[in-house]
The first five atom37 places (N, CA, C, CB, O) and aatype in JSON, in Angstrom:
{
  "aatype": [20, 20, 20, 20, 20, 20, 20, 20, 20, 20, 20, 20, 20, 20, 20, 20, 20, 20, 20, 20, 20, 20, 20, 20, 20, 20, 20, 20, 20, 20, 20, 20, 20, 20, 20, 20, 20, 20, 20, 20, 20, 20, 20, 20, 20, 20, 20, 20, 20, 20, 20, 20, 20, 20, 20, 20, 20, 20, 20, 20, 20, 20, 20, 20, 20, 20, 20, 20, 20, 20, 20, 20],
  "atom_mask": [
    [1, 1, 1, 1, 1],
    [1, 1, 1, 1, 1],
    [1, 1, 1, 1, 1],
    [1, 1, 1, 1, 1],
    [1, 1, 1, 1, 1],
    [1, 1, 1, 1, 1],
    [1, 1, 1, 1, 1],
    [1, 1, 1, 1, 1],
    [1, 1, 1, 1, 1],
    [1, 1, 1, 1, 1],
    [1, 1, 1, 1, 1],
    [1, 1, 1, 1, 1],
    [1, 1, 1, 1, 1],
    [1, 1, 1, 1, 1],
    [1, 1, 1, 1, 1],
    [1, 1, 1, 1, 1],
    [1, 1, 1, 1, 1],
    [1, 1, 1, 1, 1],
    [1, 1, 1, 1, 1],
    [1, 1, 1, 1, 1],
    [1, 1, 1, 1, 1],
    [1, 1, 1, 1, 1],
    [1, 1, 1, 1, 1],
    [1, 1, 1, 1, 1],
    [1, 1, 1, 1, 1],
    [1, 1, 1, 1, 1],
    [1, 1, 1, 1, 1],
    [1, 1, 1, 1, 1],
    [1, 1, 1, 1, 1],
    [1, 1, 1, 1, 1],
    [1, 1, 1, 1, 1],
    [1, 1, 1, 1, 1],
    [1, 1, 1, 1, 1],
    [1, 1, 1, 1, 1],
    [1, 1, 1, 1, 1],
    [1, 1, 1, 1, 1],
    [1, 1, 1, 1, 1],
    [1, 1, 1, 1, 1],
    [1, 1, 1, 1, 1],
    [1, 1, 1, 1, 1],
    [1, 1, 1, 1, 1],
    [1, 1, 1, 1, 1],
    [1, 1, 1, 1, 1],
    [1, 1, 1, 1, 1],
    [1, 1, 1, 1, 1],
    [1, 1, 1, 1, 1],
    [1, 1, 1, 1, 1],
    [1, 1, 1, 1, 1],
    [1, 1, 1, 1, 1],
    [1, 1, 1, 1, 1],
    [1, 1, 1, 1, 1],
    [1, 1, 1, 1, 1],
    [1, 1, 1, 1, 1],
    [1, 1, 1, 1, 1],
    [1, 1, 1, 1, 1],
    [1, 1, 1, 1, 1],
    [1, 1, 1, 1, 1],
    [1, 1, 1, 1, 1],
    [1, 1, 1, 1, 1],
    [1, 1, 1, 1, 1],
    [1, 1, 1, 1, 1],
    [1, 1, 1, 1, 1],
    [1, 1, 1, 1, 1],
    [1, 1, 1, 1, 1],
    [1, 1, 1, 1, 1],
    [1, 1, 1, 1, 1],
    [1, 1, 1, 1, 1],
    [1, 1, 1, 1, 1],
    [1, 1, 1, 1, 1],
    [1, 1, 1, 1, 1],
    [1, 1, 1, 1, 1],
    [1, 1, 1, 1, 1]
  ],
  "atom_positions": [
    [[3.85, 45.9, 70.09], [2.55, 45.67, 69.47], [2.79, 45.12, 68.07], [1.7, 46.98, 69.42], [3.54, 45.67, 67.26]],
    [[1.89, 43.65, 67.77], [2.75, 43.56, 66.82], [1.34, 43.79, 65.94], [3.83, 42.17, 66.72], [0.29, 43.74, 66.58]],
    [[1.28, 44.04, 64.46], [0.07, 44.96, 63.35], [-0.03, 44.0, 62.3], [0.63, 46.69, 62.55], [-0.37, 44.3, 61.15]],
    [[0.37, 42.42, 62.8], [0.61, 41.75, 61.23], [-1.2, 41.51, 60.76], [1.76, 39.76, 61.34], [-2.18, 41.83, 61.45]],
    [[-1.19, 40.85, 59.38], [-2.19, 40.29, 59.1], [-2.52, 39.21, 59.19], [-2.37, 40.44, 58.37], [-1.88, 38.45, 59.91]],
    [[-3.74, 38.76, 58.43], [-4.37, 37.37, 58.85], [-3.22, 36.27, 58.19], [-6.16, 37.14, 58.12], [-3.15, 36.44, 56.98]],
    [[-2.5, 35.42, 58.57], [-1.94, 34.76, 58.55], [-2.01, 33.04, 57.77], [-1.86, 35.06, 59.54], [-1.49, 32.17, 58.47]],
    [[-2.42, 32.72, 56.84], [-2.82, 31.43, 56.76], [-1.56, 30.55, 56.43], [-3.92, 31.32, 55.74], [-0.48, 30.87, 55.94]],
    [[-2.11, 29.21, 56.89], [-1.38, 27.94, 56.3], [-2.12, 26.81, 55.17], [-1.01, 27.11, 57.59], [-3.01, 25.96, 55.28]],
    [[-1.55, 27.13, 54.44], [-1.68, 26.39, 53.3], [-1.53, 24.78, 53.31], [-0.76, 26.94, 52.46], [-0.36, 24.65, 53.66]],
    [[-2.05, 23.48, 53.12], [-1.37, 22.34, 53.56], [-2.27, 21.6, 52.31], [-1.5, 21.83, 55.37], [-3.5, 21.55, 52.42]],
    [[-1.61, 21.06, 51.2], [-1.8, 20.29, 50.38], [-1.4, 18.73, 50.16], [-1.48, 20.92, 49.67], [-0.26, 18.26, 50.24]],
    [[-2.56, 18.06, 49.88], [-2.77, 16.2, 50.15], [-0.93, 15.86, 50.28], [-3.8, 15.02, 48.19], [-0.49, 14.88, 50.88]],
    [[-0.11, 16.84, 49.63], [1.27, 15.67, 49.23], [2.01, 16.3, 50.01], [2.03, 15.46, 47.57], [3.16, 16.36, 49.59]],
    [[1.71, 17.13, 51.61], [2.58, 17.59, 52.48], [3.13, 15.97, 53.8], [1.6, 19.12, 53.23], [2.61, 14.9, 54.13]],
    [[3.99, 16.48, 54.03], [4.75, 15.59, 55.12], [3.15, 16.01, 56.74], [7.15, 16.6, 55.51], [3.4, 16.83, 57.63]],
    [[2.22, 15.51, 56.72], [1.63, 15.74, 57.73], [2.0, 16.32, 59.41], [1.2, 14.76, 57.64], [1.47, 17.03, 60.26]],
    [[3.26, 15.5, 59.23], [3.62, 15.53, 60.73], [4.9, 16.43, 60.5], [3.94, 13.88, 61.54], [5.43, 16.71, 61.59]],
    [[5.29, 16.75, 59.87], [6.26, 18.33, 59.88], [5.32, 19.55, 59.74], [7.47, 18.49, 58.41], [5.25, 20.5, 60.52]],
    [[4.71, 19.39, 58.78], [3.35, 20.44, 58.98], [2.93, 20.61, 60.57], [1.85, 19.72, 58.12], [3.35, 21.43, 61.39]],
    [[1.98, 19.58, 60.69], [1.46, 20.03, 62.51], [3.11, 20.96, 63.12], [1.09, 17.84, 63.92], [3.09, 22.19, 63.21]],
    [[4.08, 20.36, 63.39], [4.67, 20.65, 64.03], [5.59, 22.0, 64.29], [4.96, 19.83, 63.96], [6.27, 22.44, 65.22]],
    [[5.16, 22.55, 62.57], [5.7, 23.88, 62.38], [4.49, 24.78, 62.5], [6.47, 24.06, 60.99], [4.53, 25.9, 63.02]],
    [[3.59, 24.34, 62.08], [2.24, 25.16, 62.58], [2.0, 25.4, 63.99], [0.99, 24.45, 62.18], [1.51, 26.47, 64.35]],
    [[2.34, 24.41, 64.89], [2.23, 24.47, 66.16], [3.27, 24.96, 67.14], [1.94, 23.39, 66.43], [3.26, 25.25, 68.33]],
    [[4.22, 24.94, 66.1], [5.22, 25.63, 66.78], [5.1, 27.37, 66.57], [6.62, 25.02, 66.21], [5.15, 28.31, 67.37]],
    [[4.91, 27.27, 65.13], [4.67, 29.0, 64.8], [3.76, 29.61, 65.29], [4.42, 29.41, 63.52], [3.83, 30.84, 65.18]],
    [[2.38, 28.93, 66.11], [1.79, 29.73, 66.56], [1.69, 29.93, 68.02], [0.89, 29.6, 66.05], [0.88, 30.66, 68.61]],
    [[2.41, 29.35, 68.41], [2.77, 29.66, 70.25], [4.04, 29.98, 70.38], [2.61, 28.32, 71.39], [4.56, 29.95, 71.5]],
    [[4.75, 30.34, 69.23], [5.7, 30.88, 70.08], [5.36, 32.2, 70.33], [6.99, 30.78, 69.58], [4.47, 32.87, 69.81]],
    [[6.33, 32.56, 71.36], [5.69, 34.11, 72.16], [3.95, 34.09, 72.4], [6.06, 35.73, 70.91], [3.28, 35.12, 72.51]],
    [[3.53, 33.06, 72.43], [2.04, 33.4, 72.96], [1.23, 33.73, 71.62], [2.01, 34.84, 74.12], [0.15, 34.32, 71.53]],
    [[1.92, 33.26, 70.74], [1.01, 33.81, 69.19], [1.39, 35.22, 69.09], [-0.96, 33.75, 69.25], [0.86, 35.85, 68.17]],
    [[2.2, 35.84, 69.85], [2.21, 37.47, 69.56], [3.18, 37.79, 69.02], [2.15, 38.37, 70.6], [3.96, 38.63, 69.48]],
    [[3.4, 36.86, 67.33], [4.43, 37.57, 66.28], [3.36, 37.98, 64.94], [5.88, 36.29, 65.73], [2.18, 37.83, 64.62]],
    [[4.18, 38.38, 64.6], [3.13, 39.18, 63.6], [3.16, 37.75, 62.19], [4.01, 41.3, 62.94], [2.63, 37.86, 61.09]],
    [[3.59, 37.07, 62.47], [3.61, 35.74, 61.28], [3.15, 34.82, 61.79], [4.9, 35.16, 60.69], [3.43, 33.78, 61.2]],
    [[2.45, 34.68, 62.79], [1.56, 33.46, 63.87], [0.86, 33.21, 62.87], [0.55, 33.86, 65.4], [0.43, 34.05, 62.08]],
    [[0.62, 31.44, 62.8], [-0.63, 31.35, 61.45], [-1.99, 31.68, 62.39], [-0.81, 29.35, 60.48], [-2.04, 31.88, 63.61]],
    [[-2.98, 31.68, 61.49], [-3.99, 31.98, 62.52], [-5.03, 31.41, 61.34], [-4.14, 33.77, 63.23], [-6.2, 31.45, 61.71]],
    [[-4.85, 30.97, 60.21], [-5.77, 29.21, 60.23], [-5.23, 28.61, 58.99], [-7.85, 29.19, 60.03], [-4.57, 29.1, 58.07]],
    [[-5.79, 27.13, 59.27], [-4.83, 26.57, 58.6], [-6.21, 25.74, 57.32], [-3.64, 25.45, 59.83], [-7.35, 25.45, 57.68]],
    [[-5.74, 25.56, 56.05], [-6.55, 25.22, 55.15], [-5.78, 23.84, 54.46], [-6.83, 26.5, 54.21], [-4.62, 23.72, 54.07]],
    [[-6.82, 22.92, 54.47], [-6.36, 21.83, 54.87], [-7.11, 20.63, 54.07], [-6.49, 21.82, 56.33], [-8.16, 20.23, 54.56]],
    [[-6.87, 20.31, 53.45], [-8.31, 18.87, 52.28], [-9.26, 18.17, 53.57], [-7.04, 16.7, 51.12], [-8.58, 17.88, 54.56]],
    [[-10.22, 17.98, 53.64], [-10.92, 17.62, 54.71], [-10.49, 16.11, 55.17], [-12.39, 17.77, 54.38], [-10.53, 15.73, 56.34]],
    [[-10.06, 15.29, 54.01], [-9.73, 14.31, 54.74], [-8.65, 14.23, 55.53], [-9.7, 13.49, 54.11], [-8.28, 13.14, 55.99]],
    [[-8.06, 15.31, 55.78], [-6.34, 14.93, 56.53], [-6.67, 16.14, 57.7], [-4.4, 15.36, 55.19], [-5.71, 16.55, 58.36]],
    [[-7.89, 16.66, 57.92], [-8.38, 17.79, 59.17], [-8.15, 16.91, 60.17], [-10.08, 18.46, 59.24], [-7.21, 17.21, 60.9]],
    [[-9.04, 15.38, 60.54], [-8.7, 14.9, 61.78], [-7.63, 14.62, 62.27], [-9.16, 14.09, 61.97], [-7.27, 14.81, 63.43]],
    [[-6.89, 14.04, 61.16], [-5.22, 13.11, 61.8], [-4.23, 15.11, 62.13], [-3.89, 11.44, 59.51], [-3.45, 15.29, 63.06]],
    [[-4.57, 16.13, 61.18], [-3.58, 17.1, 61.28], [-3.85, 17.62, 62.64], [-3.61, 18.16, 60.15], [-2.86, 18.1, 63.21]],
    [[-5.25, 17.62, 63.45], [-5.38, 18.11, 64.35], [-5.0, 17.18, 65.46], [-6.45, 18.6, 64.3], [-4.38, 17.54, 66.47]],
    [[-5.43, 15.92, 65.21], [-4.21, 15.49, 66.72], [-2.77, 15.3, 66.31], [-4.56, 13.78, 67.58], [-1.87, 14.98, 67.08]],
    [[-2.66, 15.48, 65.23], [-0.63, 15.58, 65.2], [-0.04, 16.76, 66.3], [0.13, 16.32, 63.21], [0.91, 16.58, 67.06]],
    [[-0.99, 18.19, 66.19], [-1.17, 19.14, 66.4], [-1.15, 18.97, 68.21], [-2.31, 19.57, 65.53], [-0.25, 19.46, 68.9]],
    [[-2.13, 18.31, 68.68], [-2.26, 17.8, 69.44], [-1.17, 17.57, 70.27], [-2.77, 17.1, 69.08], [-0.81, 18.04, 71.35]],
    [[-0.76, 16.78, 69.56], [0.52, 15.64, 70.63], [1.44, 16.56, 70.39], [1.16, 13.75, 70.08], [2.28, 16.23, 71.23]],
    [[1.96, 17.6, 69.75], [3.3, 18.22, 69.28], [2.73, 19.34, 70.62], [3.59, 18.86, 67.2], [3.71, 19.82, 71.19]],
    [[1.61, 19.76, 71.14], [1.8, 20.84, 72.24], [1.31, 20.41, 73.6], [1.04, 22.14, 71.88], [0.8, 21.05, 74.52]],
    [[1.65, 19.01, 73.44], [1.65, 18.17, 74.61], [3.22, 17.77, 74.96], [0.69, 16.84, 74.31], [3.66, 17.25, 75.98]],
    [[3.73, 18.09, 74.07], [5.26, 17.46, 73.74], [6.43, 18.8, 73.85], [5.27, 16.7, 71.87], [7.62, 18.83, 74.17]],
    [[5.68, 19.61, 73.51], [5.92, 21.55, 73.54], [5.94, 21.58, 75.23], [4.14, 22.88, 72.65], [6.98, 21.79, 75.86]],
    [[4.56, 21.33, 75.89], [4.09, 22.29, 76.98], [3.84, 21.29, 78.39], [2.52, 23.15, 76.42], [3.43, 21.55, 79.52]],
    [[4.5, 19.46, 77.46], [3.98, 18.93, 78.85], [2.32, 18.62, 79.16], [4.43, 20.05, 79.9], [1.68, 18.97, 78.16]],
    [[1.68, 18.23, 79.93], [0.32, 17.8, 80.32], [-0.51, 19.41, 81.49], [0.65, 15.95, 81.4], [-1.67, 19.74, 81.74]],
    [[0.33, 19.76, 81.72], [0.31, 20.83, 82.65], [0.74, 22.29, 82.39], [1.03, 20.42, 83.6], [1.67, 22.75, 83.05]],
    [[0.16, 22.97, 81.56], [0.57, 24.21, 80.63], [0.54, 24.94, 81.73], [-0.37, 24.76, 79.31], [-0.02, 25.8, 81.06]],
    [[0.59, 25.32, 82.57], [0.31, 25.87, 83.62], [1.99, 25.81, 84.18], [-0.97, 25.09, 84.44], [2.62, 26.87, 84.11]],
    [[2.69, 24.61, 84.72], [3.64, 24.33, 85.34], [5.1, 24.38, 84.17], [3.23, 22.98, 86.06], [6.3, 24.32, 84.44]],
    [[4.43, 24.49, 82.89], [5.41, 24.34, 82.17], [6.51, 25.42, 82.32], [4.94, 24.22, 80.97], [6.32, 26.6, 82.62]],
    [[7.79, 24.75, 82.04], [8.83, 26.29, 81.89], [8.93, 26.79, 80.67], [10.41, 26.17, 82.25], [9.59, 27.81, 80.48]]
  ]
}
């Protein structure tokens, strides 16, 4: 059982966008989100919300495949 707290990610205009998504997206599926350091939201300048969320996107398409279901 894991007891952590609310978790945030921090992401400011002069971050590498696409290492961001990809550690965010990685940190929060691994184990199913069930570590106690899973981010669980991410705060973000509004103009870089759309492009961070399909970076996000393609990195757990790239993680899990088209078929999360069949994935190993």
């Amino acid at each position: 059982l894991e007891l952590g707290g609310k978790s945030p990610c921090l992401i400011e205009e002069s971050a590498n966008l696409d290492v961001a998504a990809k550690r965010v997206a990685w940190g929060k599926f691994l184990n199913a989100g069930q570590t106690c350091v899973a981010p669980d939201y991410v705060m973000i300048p509004r103009n870089m919300q759309d492009a961070f969320v399909e970076k996000v996107q393609g990195y757990l398409t790239t993680f899990y495949g088209d078929n999360v279901k069949a994935s190993t």
